[in-house]
PDB file of C-alpha atoms in Angstrom:
ATOM      1  CA  UNK A 427      -8.512 145.187  68.340  1.00  0.00           C
ATOM      2  CA  UNK A 428      -6.031 147.959  68.794  1.00  0.00           C
ATOM      3  CA  UNK A 429      -7.324 151.491  68.501  1.00  0.00           C
ATOM      4  CA  UNK A 430      -5.724 153.363  65.648  1.00  0.00           C
ATOM      5  CA  UNK A 431      -3.731 156.366  66.859  1.00  0.00           C
ATOM      6  CA  UNK A 432      -4.870 159.646  65.423  1.00  0.00           C
ATOM      7  CA  UNK A 433      -2.906 160.721  62.385  1.00  0.00           C
ATOM      8  CA  UNK A 434      -0.316 163.447  62.906  1.00  0.00           C
ATOM      9  CA  UNK A 435      -0.731 166.389  60.545  1.00  0.00           C
ATOM     10  CA  UNK A 436       2.767 167.851  60.094  1.00  0.00           C
ATOM     11  CA  UNK A 437       1.487 170.489  57.675  1.00  0.00           C
ATOM     12  CA  UNK A 438      -1.063 171.836  60.167  1.00  0.00           C
ATOM     13  CA  UNK A 439       1.495 171.761  62.996  1.00  0.00           C
ATOM     14  CA  UNK A 440       4.139 173.576  60.913  1.00  0.00           C
ATOM     15  CA  UNK A 441       1.583 176.123  59.659  1.00  0.00           C
ATOM     16  CA  UNK A 442       0.495 176.926  63.225  1.00  0.00           C
ATOM     17  CA  UNK A 443       4.135 177.198  64.302  1.00  0.00           C
ATOM     18  CA  UNK A 444       5.052 179.588  61.474  1.00  0.00           C
ATOM     19  CA  UNK A 445       1.888 181.715  61.449  1.00  0.00           C
ATOM     20  CA  UNK A 446       0.771 181.782  65.082  1.00  0.00           C
ATOM     21  CA  UNK A 447       3.615 180.949  67.442  1.00  0.00           C
ATOM     22  CA  UNK A 448       6.628 182.603  65.764  1.00  0.00           C
ATOM     23  CA  UNK A 449       5.095 186.060  65.203  1.00  0.00           C
ATOM     24  CA  UNK A 450       4.334 186.304  68.937  1.00  0.00           C
ATOM     25  CA  UNK A 451       7.919 185.496  69.908  1.00  0.00           C
ATOM     26  CA  UNK A 452       9.936 188.515  71.017  1.00  0.00           C
ATOM     27  CA  UNK A 453      13.244 186.806  71.777  1.00  0.00           C
ATOM     28  CA  UNK A 454      14.943 187.268  68.402  1.00  0.00           C
ATOM     29  CA  UNK A 455      18.415 188.798  68.675  1.00  0.00           C
ATOM     30  CA  UNK A 456      19.074 191.983  66.717  1.00  0.00           C
ATOM     31  CA  UNK A 457      21.139 191.072  63.658  1.00  0.00           C
ATOM     32  CA  UNK A 458      23.610 193.884  64.360  1.00  0.00           C
ATOM     33  CA  UNK A 459      24.184 192.502  67.880  1.00  0.00           C
ATOM     34  CA  UNK A 460      24.724 188.968  66.590  1.00  0.00           C
ATOM     35  CA  UNK A 461      27.131 189.998  63.839  1.00  0.00           C
ATOM     36  CA  UNK A 462      29.157 192.150  66.248  1.00  0.00           C
ATOM     37  CA  UNK A 463      29.354 189.233  68.697  1.00  0.00           C
ATOM     38  CA  UNK A 464      30.428 186.825  65.947  1.00  0.00           C
ATOM     39  CA  UNK A 465      33.133 189.249  64.783  1.00  0.00           C
ATOM     40  CA  UNK A 466      34.392 190.301  68.211  1.00  0.00           C
ATOM     41  CA  UNK A 467      34.227 187.027  70.114  1.00  0.00           C
ATOM     42  CA  UNK A 468      33.184 184.049  67.958  1.00  0.00           C
ATOM     43  CA  UNK A 469      33.825 181.522  70.752  1.00  0.00           C
ATOM     44  CA  UNK A 470      31.515 183.318  73.203  1.00  0.00           C
ATOM     45  CA  UNK A 471      28.704 184.150  70.738  1.00  0.00           C
ATOM     46  CA  UNK A 472      27.226 180.620  70.682  1.00  0.00           C
ATOM     47  CA  UNK A 473      26.955 180.493  74.484  1.00  0.00           C
ATOM     48  CA  UNK A 474      25.530 184.001  74.747  1.00  0.00           C
ATOM     49  CA  UNK A 475      23.200 184.204  71.754  1.00  0.00           C
ATOM     50  CA  UNK A 476      22.797 180.737  70.249  1.00  0.00           C
ATOM     51  CA  UNK A 477      20.983 177.496  70.963  1.00  0.00           C
ATOM     52  CA  UNK A 478      22.582 174.106  70.799  1.00  0.00           C
ATOM     53  CA  UNK A 479      20.250 171.192  70.151  1.00  0.00           C
ATOM     54  CA  UNK A 480      21.335 167.658  70.921  1.00  0.00           C
ATOM     55  CA  UNK A 481      24.870 166.451  70.345  1.00  0.00           C
ATOM     56  CA  UNK A 482      26.175 168.829  67.724  1.00  0.00           C
ATOM     57  CA  UNK A 483      29.047 171.190  67.091  1.00  0.00           C
ATOM     58  CA  UNK A 484      26.740 173.865  65.744  1.00  0.00           C
ATOM     59  CA  UNK A 485      24.485 176.508  67.239  1.00  0.00           C
ATOM     60  CA  UNK A 486      21.327 177.991  65.836  1.00  0.00           C
ATOM     61  CA  UNK A 487      20.423 181.648  66.096  1.00  0.00           C
ATOM     62  CA  UNK A 488      17.039 183.351  65.977  1.00  0.00           C
ATOM     63  CA  UNK A 489      17.485 186.911  64.730  1.00  0.00           C
ATOM     64  CA  UNK A 490      15.725 189.952  63.357  1.00  0.00           C
ATOM     65  CA  UNK A 491      16.793 193.074  61.595  1.00  0.00           C
ATOM     66  CA  UNK A 492      16.146 195.815  59.108  1.00  0.00           C
ATOM     67  CA  UNK A 493      18.234 196.629  56.117  1.00  0.00           C
ATOM     68  CA  UNK A 494      18.669 197.638  52.518  1.00  0.00           C
ATOM     69  CA  UNK A 495      18.835 195.187  49.640  1.00  0.00           C
ATOM     70  CA  UNK A 496      22.304 195.449  48.040  1.00  0.00           C
ATOM     71  CA  UNK A 497      22.213 192.359  45.814  1.00  0.00           C
ATOM     72  CA  UNK A 498      19.788 189.834  44.384  1.00  0.00           C
ATOM     73  CA  UNK A 499      21.399 186.541  43.377  1.00  0.00           C
ATOM     74  CA  UNK A 500      20.037 183.123  42.411  1.00  0.00           C
ATOM     75  CA  UNK A 501      20.419 181.640  45.904  1.00  0.00           C
ATOM     76  CA  UNK A 502      20.224 184.714  48.162  1.00  0.00           C
ATOM     77  CA  UNK A 503      19.320 188.348  48.673  1.00  0.00           C
ATOM     78  CA  UNK A 504      22.122 190.452  50.179  1.00  0.00           C
ATOM     79  CA  UNK A 505      21.125 192.855  52.937  1.00  0.00           C
ATOM     80  CA  UNK A 506      23.233 195.679  54.358  1.00  0.00           C
ATOM     81  CA  UNK A 507      22.259 196.549  57.910  1.00  0.00           C
ATOM     82  CA  UNK A 508      23.581 200.090  57.372  1.00  0.00           C
ATOM     83  CA  UNK A 509      21.558 202.410  55.124  1.00  0.00           C
ATOM     84  CA  UNK A 510      24.706 203.519  53.309  1.00  0.00           C
ATOM     85  CA  UNK A 511      26.422 200.112  53.269  1.00  0.00           C
ATOM     86  CA  UNK A 512      27.421 198.653  49.908  1.00  0.00           C
ATOM     87  CA  UNK A 513      28.285 195.124  51.025  1.00  0.00           C
ATOM     88  CA  UNK A 514      25.866 192.596  52.504  1.00  0.00           C
ATOM     89  CA  UNK A 515      25.971 191.796  56.211  1.00  0.00           C
ATOM     90  CA  UNK A 516      23.203 189.203  55.782  1.00  0.00           C
ATOM     91  CA  UNK A 517      22.413 186.827  52.934  1.00  0.00           C
ATOM     92  CA  UNK A 518      18.729 185.904  53.095  1.00  0.00           C
ATOM     93  CA  UNK A 519      18.638 182.456  51.532  1.00  0.00           C
ATOM     94  CA  UNK A 520      16.327 181.702  48.607  1.00  0.00           C
ATOM     95  CA  UNK A 521      17.585 178.208  47.779  1.00  0.00           C
ATOM     96  CA  UNK A 522      15.902 174.924  48.747  1.00  0.00           C
ATOM     97  CA  UNK A 523      16.066 174.216  52.478  1.00  0.00           C
ATOM     98  CA  UNK A 524      17.321 171.085  54.145  1.00  0.00           C
ATOM     99  CA  UNK A 525      17.879 170.345  57.811  1.00  0.00           C
ATOM    100  CA  UNK A 526      16.352 171.418  61.089  1.00  0.00           C
ATOM    101  CA  UNK A 527      17.514 175.001  61.562  1.00  0.00           C
ATOM    102  CA  UNK A 528      14.038 176.542  61.349  1.00  0.00           C
ATOM    103  CA  UNK A 529      12.512 173.976  63.683  1.00  0.00           C
ATOM    104  CA  UNK A 530      15.331 174.249  66.230  1.00  0.00           C
ATOM    105  CA  UNK A 531      16.385 177.923  66.288  1.00  0.00           C
ATOM    106  CA  UNK A 532      13.661 179.206  68.614  1.00  0.00           C
ATOM    107  CA  UNK A 533      13.437 176.412  71.156  1.00  0.00           C
ATOM    108  CA  UNK A 534       9.646 176.357  70.764  1.00  0.00           C
ATOM    109  CA  UNK A 535       9.658 172.801  69.424  1.00  0.00           C
ATOM    110  CA  UNK A 536      11.381 169.950  71.255  1.00  0.00           C
ATOM    111  CA  UNK A 537      11.741 166.269  70.450  1.00  0.00           C
ATOM    112  CA  UNK A 538       9.991 165.512  73.739  1.00  0.00           C
ATOM    113  CA  UNK A 539       6.831 167.182  72.339  1.00  0.00           C
ATOM    114  CA  UNK A 540       6.352 164.170  70.049  1.00  0.00           C
ATOM    115  CA  UNK A 541       5.724 160.523  70.814  1.00  0.00           C
ATOM    116  CA  UNK A 542       7.042 159.600  67.370  1.00  0.00           C
ATOM    117  CA  UNK A 543      10.485 160.852  66.258  1.00  0.00           C
ATOM    118  CA  UNK A 544       9.356 160.819  62.634  1.00  0.00           C
ATOM    119  CA  UNK A 545       6.716 163.443  63.449  1.00  0.00           C
ATOM    120  CA  UNK A 546       9.461 165.677  64.869  1.00  0.00           C
ATOM    121  CA  UNK A 547      11.391 165.320  61.598  1.00  0.00           C
ATOM    122  CA  UNK A 548       8.259 165.801  59.483  1.00  0.00           C
ATOM    123  CA  UNK A 549       7.749 169.214  61.103  1.00  0.00           C
ATOM    124  CA  UNK A 550      11.197 170.291  59.828  1.00  0.00           C
ATOM    125  CA  UNK A 551      10.543 169.120  56.301  1.00  0.00           C
ATOM    126  CA  UNK A 552       7.088 170.686  56.176  1.00  0.00           C
ATOM    127  CA  UNK A 553       8.171 174.013  57.718  1.00  0.00           C
ATOM    128  CA  UNK A 554      11.029 174.191  55.202  1.00  0.00           C
ATOM    129  CA  UNK A 555       8.641 173.659  52.277  1.00  0.00           C
ATOM    130  CA  UNK A 556       6.214 176.282  53.600  1.00  0.00           C
ATOM    131  CA  UNK A 557       9.033 178.830  53.877  1.00  0.00           C
ATOM    132  CA  UNK A 558      10.298 177.997  50.371  1.00  0.00           C
ATOM    133  CA  UNK A 559       6.888 178.395  48.761  1.00  0.00           C
ATOM    134  CA  UNK A 560       5.839 181.383  50.867  1.00  0.00           C
ATOM    135  CA  UNK A 561       8.501 183.684  52.297  1.00  0.00           C
ATOM    136  CA  UNK A 562      11.329 182.771  49.917  1.00  0.00           C
ATOM    137  CA  UNK A 563       9.145 182.879  46.834  1.00  0.00           C
ATOM    138  CA  UNK A 564       7.907 186.387  47.704  1.00  0.00           C
ATOM    139  CA  UNK A 565      11.441 187.498  48.560  1.00  0.00           C
ATOM    140  CA  UNK A 566      12.728 186.352  45.151  1.00  0.00           C
ATOM    141  CA  UNK A 567       9.880 188.133  43.361  1.00  0.00           C
ATOM    142  CA  UNK A 568       9.899 191.428  45.253  1.00  0.00           C
ATOM    143  CA  UNK A 569      13.498 192.119  46.336  1.00  0.00           C
ATOM    144  CA  UNK A 570      15.073 194.964  44.384  1.00  0.00           C
ATOM    145  CA  UNK A 571      18.460 196.588  45.028  1.00  0.00           C
ATOM    146  CA  UNK A 572      17.921 199.760  47.040  1.00  0.00           C
ATOM    147  CA  UNK A 573      14.688 198.519  48.626  1.00  0.00           C
ATOM    148  CA  UNK A 574      14.281 198.230  52.380  1.00  0.00           C
ATOM    149  CA  UNK A 575      12.880 195.365  54.406  1.00  0.00           C
ATOM    150  CA  UNK A 576      12.556 193.945  57.871  1.00  0.00           C
ATOM    151  CA  UNK A 577      13.240 190.275  58.466  1.00  0.00           C
ATOM    152  CA  UNK A 578      13.112 187.556  61.078  1.00  0.00           C
ATOM    153  CA  UNK A 579      15.158 184.469  60.432  1.00  0.00           C
ATOM    154  CA  UNK A 580      17.297 181.595  61.568  1.00  0.00           C
ATOM    155  CA  UNK A 581      20.953 180.810  61.083  1.00  0.00           C
ATOM    156  CA  UNK A 582      23.131 177.834  61.935  1.00  0.00           C
ATOM    157  CA  UNK A 583      26.872 178.099  62.456  1.00  0.00           C
ATOM    158  CA  UNK A 584      29.573 175.655  63.446  1.00  0.00           C
ATOM    159  CA  UNK A 585      30.944 176.385  66.932  1.00  0.00           C
ATOM    160  CA  UNK A 586      34.457 175.308  66.026  1.00  0.00           C
ATOM    161  CA  UNK A 587      35.189 177.816  63.283  1.00  0.00           C
ATOM    162  CA  UNK A 588      35.146 181.553  62.820  1.00  0.00           C
ATOM    163  CA  UNK A 589      31.755 182.620  61.508  1.00  0.00           C
ATOM    164  CA  UNK A 590      31.589 183.148  57.786  1.00  0.00           C
ATOM    165  CA  UNK A 591      30.271 186.605  57.091  1.00  0.00           C
ATOM    166  CA  UNK A 592      28.038 187.750  55.514  1.00  0.00           C
ATOM    167  CA  UNK A 593      25.789 185.625  57.678  1.00  0.00           C
ATOM    168  CA  UNK A 594      23.540 183.196  55.796  1.00  0.00           C
ATOM    169  CA  UNK A 595      20.019 183.475  57.198  1.00  0.00           C
ATOM    170  CA  UNK A 596      16.881 181.481  56.450  1.00  0.00           C
ATOM    171  CA  UNK A 597      14.099 184.079  56.297  1.00  0.00           C
ATOM    172  CA  UNK A 598      10.954 183.089  58.159  1.00  0.00           C
ATOM    173  CA  UNK A 599       9.316 186.495  57.875  1.00  0.00           C
ATOM    174  CA  UNK A 600      10.031 189.370  55.499  1.00  0.00           C
ATOM    175  CA  UNK A 601       8.194 192.687  55.440  1.00  0.00           C
ATOM    176  CA  UNK A 602       8.964 195.086  52.602  1.00  0.00           C
ATOM    177  CA  UNK A 603       8.999 198.768  53.507  1.00  0.00           C
TER     178      UNK A 603
END
C-alpha cells in the first residue's frame, strides 16, 4: 500500500498569498519611477526594476502608486499619476486574466516551492480568478472619473521592445480614497 499524498489546495495557497503575504511586502516600485525608467531607458529598466522568471524575453514588475481615474472602459480603468493629468499613465486591467504575471512578479513564489509542477500552475490560475472576482470586480463597480485611488499591481513587458505606455497593470490591491 502506498500512502496517499495530501491533497494540494491551490485556492487556500493563493488566498494566503494574496491576503497575507502580499500586503506585508514593501518592495513594490513606485509607478512614477517605473514609467520614467521605461521611457528614459527601456533596455535598462528590466535589469534595474524587473524580474525575469525562467527562459523568457519578458520581465515582470511589482509596482504601486496613487492616481486619479481619467477613464473607465470595458477592459480597463485609466489612471493618471498626476492630479491634473488628462491622459492615463496606467491602465488597471479589468478583463479576464491569463498567465503567470501575478504569481511571478514578486518573487515570493518559486517553482522549487512545489513538488508537483501542476500545483505551481494551479496557483496562477486560482490567484487570477480571485483577483478577477475580488479586486477587479470592485474596481469595475466603484471606479468613477475624477475619483482617486491607491493601487498595487503587476505588469509584464517584453524586454525586446519599447514599453507600450500607458502601462497595463493587473491590480492586486485597490484602495479608493
